[in-house]
Tab-separated table of C-alpha atoms in Angstrom:
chain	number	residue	atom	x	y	z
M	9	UNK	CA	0.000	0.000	0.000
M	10	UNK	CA	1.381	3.650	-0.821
M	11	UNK	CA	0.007	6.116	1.383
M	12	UNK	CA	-1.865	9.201	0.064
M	13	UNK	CA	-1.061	12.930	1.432
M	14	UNK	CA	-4.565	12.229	2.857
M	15	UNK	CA	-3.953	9.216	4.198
M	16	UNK	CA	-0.695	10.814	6.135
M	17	UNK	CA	-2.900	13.759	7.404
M	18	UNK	CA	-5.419	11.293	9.133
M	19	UNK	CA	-2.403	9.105	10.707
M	20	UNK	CA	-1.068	13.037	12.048
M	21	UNK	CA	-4.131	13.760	13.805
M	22	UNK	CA	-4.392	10.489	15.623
M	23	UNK	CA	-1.364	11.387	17.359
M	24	UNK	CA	-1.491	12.910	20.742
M	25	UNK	CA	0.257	16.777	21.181
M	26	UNK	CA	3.452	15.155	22.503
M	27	UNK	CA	3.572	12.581	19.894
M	28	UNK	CA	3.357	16.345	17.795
M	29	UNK	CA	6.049	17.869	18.909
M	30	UNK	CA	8.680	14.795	18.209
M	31	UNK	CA	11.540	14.409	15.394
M	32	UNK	CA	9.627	13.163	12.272
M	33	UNK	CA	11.773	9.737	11.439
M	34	UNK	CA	10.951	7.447	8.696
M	35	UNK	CA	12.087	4.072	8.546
M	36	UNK	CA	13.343	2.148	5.729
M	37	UNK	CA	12.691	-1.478	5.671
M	38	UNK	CA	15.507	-2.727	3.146
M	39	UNK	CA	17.765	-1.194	4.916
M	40	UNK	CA	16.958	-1.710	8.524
M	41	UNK	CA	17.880	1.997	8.686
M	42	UNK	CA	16.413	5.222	11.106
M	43	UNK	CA	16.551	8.822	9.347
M	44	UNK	CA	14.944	12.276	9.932
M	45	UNK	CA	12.516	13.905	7.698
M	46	UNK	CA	15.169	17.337	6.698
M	47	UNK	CA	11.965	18.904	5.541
M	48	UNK	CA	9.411	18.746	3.117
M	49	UNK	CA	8.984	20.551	-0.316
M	50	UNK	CA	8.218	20.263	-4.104
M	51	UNK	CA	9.110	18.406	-6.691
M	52	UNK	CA	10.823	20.412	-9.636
M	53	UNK	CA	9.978	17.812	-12.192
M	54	UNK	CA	12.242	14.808	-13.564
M	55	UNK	CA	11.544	11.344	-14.789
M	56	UNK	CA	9.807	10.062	-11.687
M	57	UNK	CA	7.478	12.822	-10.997
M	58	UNK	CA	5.832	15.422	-11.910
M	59	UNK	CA	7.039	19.099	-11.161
M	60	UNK	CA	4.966	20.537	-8.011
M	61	UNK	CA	4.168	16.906	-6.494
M	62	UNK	CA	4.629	17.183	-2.790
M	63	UNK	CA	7.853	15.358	-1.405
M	64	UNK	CA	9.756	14.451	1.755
M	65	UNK	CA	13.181	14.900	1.803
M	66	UNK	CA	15.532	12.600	4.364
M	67	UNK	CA	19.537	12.548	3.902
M	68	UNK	CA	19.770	16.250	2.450
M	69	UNK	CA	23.734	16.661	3.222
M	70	UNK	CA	22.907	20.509	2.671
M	71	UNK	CA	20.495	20.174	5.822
M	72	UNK	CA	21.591	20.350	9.852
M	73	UNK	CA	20.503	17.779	12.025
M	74	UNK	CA	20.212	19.246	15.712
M	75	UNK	CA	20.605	15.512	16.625
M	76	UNK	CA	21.967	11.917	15.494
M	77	UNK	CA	19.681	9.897	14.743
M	78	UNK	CA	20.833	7.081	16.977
M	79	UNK	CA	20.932	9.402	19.898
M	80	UNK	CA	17.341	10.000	19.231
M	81	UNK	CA	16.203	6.673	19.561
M	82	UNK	CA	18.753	5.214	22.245
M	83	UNK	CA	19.566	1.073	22.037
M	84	UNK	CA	17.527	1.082	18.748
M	85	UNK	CA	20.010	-1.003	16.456
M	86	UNK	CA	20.825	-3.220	19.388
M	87	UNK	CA	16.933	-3.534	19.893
M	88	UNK	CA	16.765	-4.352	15.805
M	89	UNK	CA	19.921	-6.265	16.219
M	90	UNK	CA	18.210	-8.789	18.790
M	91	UNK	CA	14.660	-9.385	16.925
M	92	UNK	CA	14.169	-13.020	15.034
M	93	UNK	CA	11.903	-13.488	12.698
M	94	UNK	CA	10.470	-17.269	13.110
M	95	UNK	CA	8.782	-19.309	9.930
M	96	UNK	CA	5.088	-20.347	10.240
């Protein structure tokens, strides 16, 4: 499933105001990996979308981070790390 903009904005306002006021992360499943949202902006237009279409960005090298990632989310790669997946 691929989330709408919609979609997004209904998960948002199920969260409580401290839940609000946290560091947007997004994680990426193929590579078991943690980053922060930079920010969010438009698309200037290439092969993959059209110009204007909403976008997040994550690992802008341009953009400051006020903190790691890992220090955001102590013991989270050792937490990772530890889970097994067992076959049905």
């Amino acid at each position: 499933m691929n989330y709408t903009y919609r979609q997004l904005l209904a998960a948002l306002q199920e969260l409580s105001q401290d839940e609000l006021d946290m560091h947007v992360s997004v994680y990426d499943g193929t590579n078991e990996e943690y980053y922060s949202l930079n920010y969010t902006g438009k698309c200037e237009g290439d092969d993959v979308l059209d110009a204007d279409h909403p976008i997040m960005i994550v690992n802008d090298p341009e953009a400051t981070v006020s903190e790691p990632i890992d220090e955001m989310f102590p013991d989270t790669r050792e937490a990772l790390d530890a889970l097994t997946i067992m076959d049905r």
